[in-house]
Amino acid sequence: MPRADEIDAGDSAVLAAVVAALPEPLIVTDRAGSVLAFNSPALSAWPGLGRGRPLSLAVRSPEVLAAVDRLQRGEERATAQYAERVPVERIYEVVLSVVEVRTAEGRAPTFLLAFRDRTEQHRLDMMRVDFVANASHELRTPLASLLGFIETLQGPAREDASARERFLQIMRQQAQRMARLIDDLLSLSRVEMAEHRRPETPVDLAAIASQMVDTLRPLADERDVVISFSGPAGGAIVPGDRDDLMRVAENLIENAIKYGQSGGRVDVSVAIEDESPGRQQAILAVRDYGPGIAPEHVPRLTERFYRVDTGQSRGQGGTGLGLALVKHVVNRHRGRLTIESRPGEGAVFRVTLPAGDSVSRA
Ligand code: ADP
């Protein structure tokens, strides 16, 4: 009776077939560490692999080779982590085990190296760590300033009425900034949690955008920005979440007014277009004529807390979370966000959502 960890189908051809069928990299070596078999995912990860060649020439990882060494010294199983940072980051968890295989020469112990790709998981872990660090840092700054002013008011400025007024005003701003940050963090986590549920209620994207233009007109007036709106006469119905789409329009239009103020003009438009025959899409475009955004920043704008100029963003009451929120809402609606900008010529933020027609067919 073969043991459970022995391959007993008679020959190494079975092993080769199993190796070939597995979707993740797998390498088989003999006891000496010479490669016997590998599959194509392994070959694309380590192009230096070749039958009969030492494993150490292709997979240059001290940790993996140390684990092979442990098997050679009699251990049945070992694990290792394979990490490579250049040219691209790749992280694998490697499980090494010993399997008896019958070959022409008789039974021989062979080593199986099974790789599991953990790159994505690792990236997500790092993002989470960064996120917590960033969020704490963003909250700590206004908190430290609040504490400082409280101490001053309790001590040196106790009897100074005019200083008190001034400090209270600043404290109020700092507290409002913390409140905004927490509101944005909560909205972001709410949208993220709902991301897999696509909204279905028909809403009018044109009405939402036009309402937001009216709401933000006082802000535009305050900054001498002329804001215009155009939309299709019959509206632009999309399956959507009204509150979330309001936030999208609010963030994009507010950014255009704030960061594009020097252009003096913001154009908001909603249009319905044919995506393909019988399928329509609604497009919300927000265009400003301000300084624009340098190309190296554009792909990163939707990252949480990413800002071209942190001081400027904070000065405008920004949290650095607005576009991250926009992107999540757009994803939830199975839409697209595109950003076009040429420095000096302003920027256009476009949100494209599948419109009513395509949904009723889906
Ligand atoms: P916030 O405005 O709170 O800083 P956002 O996520 O909304 O955060 O925007 C991120 C950054 O993108 C802003 O800090 C700003 O640097 C840049 N940005 C956004 N919209 C524009 C725009 N219309 N023109 C120029 N820069 C912009």
Short mmCIF file of N, CA and C and ligand atoms in Angstrom, two decimals, residues 184 251-252 255-260 288 291-293 301-303 305-310 312-314 316-324 346-347 349, ligand 1:
data_model
loop_
_atom_site.label_atom_id
_atom_site.label_comp_id
_atom_site.label_asym_id
_atom_site.label_seq_id
_atom_site.Cartn_x
_atom_site.Cartn_y
_atom_site.Cartn_z
N ASP A 184 -15.40 62.16 5.97
CA ASP A 184 -14.89 61.59 4.72
C ASP A 184 -14.44 60.15 4.91
N ASN A 251 -17.73 66.90 -4.98
CA ASN A 251 -16.27 66.88 -4.91
C ASN A 251 -15.63 67.44 -6.18
N LEU A 252 -16.15 67.01 -7.33
CA LEU A 252 -15.52 67.45 -8.58
C LEU A 252 -15.72 68.94 -8.81
N ASN A 255 -13.70 70.98 -6.21
CA ASN A 255 -12.28 70.99 -6.57
C ASN A 255 -12.01 71.96 -7.72
N ALA A 256 -12.90 71.92 -8.72
CA ALA A 256 -12.70 72.79 -9.89
C ALA A 256 -12.73 74.25 -9.46
N ILE A 257 -13.64 74.59 -8.54
CA ILE A 257 -13.72 75.98 -8.07
C ILE A 257 -12.48 76.32 -7.24
N LYS A 258 -12.11 75.38 -6.35
CA LYS A 258 -11.01 75.66 -5.43
C LYS A 258 -9.66 75.71 -6.15
N TYR A 259 -9.37 74.64 -6.88
CA TYR A 259 -8.03 74.54 -7.49
C TYR A 259 -7.95 75.26 -8.83
N GLY A 260 -9.12 75.47 -9.47
CA GLY A 260 -9.09 76.12 -10.78
C GLY A 260 -9.55 77.56 -10.72
N ASP A 288 -12.30 72.91 -15.67
CA ASP A 288 -11.87 74.21 -15.15
C ASP A 288 -10.73 74.73 -16.02
N PRO A 291 -4.70 76.09 -13.19
CA PRO A 291 -3.31 75.72 -13.49
C PRO A 291 -3.16 74.29 -14.02
N GLY A 292 -4.20 73.46 -13.88
CA GLY A 292 -4.08 72.08 -14.36
C GLY A 292 -3.22 71.25 -13.44
N ILE A 293 -2.92 70.03 -13.88
CA ILE A 293 -2.21 69.07 -13.03
C ILE A 293 -1.09 68.47 -13.86
N LEU A 301 -3.98 60.79 -8.22
CA LEU A 301 -4.91 61.69 -7.52
C LEU A 301 -5.99 60.96 -6.75
N THR A 302 -6.36 59.75 -7.21
CA THR A 302 -7.45 59.05 -6.52
C THR A 302 -6.95 58.23 -5.34
N GLU A 303 -5.65 58.25 -5.08
CA GLU A 303 -5.16 57.57 -3.87
C GLU A 303 -5.57 58.36 -2.64
N PHE A 305 -5.44 60.41 0.50
CA PHE A 305 -4.52 61.39 1.08
C PHE A 305 -3.49 61.92 0.07
N TYR A 306 -3.62 61.53 -1.20
CA TYR A 306 -2.65 62.06 -2.16
C TYR A 306 -3.05 63.48 -2.55
N ARG A 307 -2.12 64.41 -2.43
CA ARG A 307 -2.39 65.78 -2.81
C ARG A 307 -1.18 66.33 -3.55
N VAL A 308 -1.44 67.15 -4.56
CA VAL A 308 -0.32 67.73 -5.30
C VAL A 308 0.43 68.68 -4.37
N ASP A 309 -0.34 69.46 -3.63
CA ASP A 309 0.26 70.43 -2.73
C ASP A 309 -0.52 70.37 -1.41
N THR A 310 0.08 69.70 -0.43
CA THR A 310 -0.66 69.43 0.81
C THR A 310 -1.06 70.73 1.50
N GLN A 312 -1.63 73.67 0.21
CA GLN A 312 -2.72 74.33 -0.50
C GLN A 312 -4.05 73.62 -0.22
N SER A 313 -4.01 72.27 -0.27
CA SER A 313 -5.23 71.50 -0.04
C SER A 313 -5.78 71.77 1.36
N ARG A 314 -4.89 71.74 2.36
CA ARG A 314 -5.34 71.99 3.74
C ARG A 314 -5.91 73.39 3.87
N GLN A 316 -7.44 74.99 1.80
CA GLN A 316 -8.77 75.04 1.17
C GLN A 316 -9.75 74.17 1.94
N GLY A 317 -9.33 73.60 3.04
CA GLY A 317 -10.22 72.73 3.82
C GLY A 317 -10.26 71.32 3.27
N GLY A 318 -9.27 70.95 2.43
CA GLY A 318 -9.29 69.62 1.80
C GLY A 318 -8.79 68.54 2.75
N THR A 319 -9.26 67.32 2.53
CA THR A 319 -8.82 66.20 3.35
C THR A 319 -7.95 65.24 2.54
N GLY A 320 -7.92 65.41 1.22
CA GLY A 320 -7.17 64.48 0.38
C GLY A 320 -7.92 63.19 0.14
N LEU A 321 -9.21 63.15 0.53
CA LEU A 321 -9.97 61.92 0.36
C LEU A 321 -11.06 62.04 -0.70
N GLY A 322 -11.28 63.28 -1.18
CA GLY A 322 -12.41 63.52 -2.09
C GLY A 322 -12.38 62.65 -3.34
N LEU A 323 -11.24 62.63 -4.03
CA LEU A 323 -11.20 61.88 -5.29
C LEU A 323 -11.15 60.37 -5.05
N ALA A 324 -10.63 59.95 -3.88
CA ALA A 324 -10.68 58.52 -3.55
C ALA A 324 -12.14 58.10 -3.42
N GLY A 346 -5.83 74.05 -17.40
CA GLY A 346 -6.97 73.54 -16.65
C GLY A 346 -7.09 72.04 -16.70
N ALA A 347 -8.23 71.53 -16.22
CA ALA A 347 -8.41 70.08 -16.14
C ALA A 347 -9.86 69.72 -16.42
N PHE A 349 -12.46 66.57 -15.49
CA PHE A 349 -12.75 65.31 -14.79
C PHE A 349 -14.04 64.78 -15.39
P1 ADP B 1 -8.59 67.48 -1.43
O1 ADP B 1 -9.23 68.44 -2.37
O2 ADP B 1 -9.36 67.28 -0.19
O3 ADP B 1 -7.14 67.77 -1.18
P2 ADP B 1 -9.07 65.45 -3.46
O4 ADP B 1 -8.93 63.99 -3.35
O5 ADP B 1 -10.41 66.00 -3.81
O6 ADP B 1 -8.56 66.03 -2.08
O7 ADP B 1 -8.02 65.99 -4.50
C1 ADP B 1 -6.68 65.55 -4.42
C2 ADP B 1 -5.73 66.55 -5.03
O8 ADP B 1 -5.93 66.63 -6.43
C3 ADP B 1 -5.93 67.96 -4.53
O9 ADP B 1 -5.25 68.18 -3.31
C4 ADP B 1 -5.33 68.78 -5.66
O10 ADP B 1 -3.93 68.82 -5.50
C5 ADP B 1 -5.61 67.93 -6.90
N1 ADP B 1 -6.77 68.42 -7.69
C6 ADP B 1 -8.05 67.97 -7.62
N2 ADP B 1 -8.84 68.61 -8.49
C7 ADP B 1 -8.06 69.49 -9.15
C8 ADP B 1 -8.29 70.46 -10.19
N3 ADP B 1 -9.51 70.66 -10.72
N4 ADP B 1 -7.22 71.19 -10.61
C9 ADP B 1 -5.98 71.01 -10.08
N5 ADP B 1 -5.71 70.12 -9.10
C10 ADP B 1 -6.73 69.37 -8.63
#
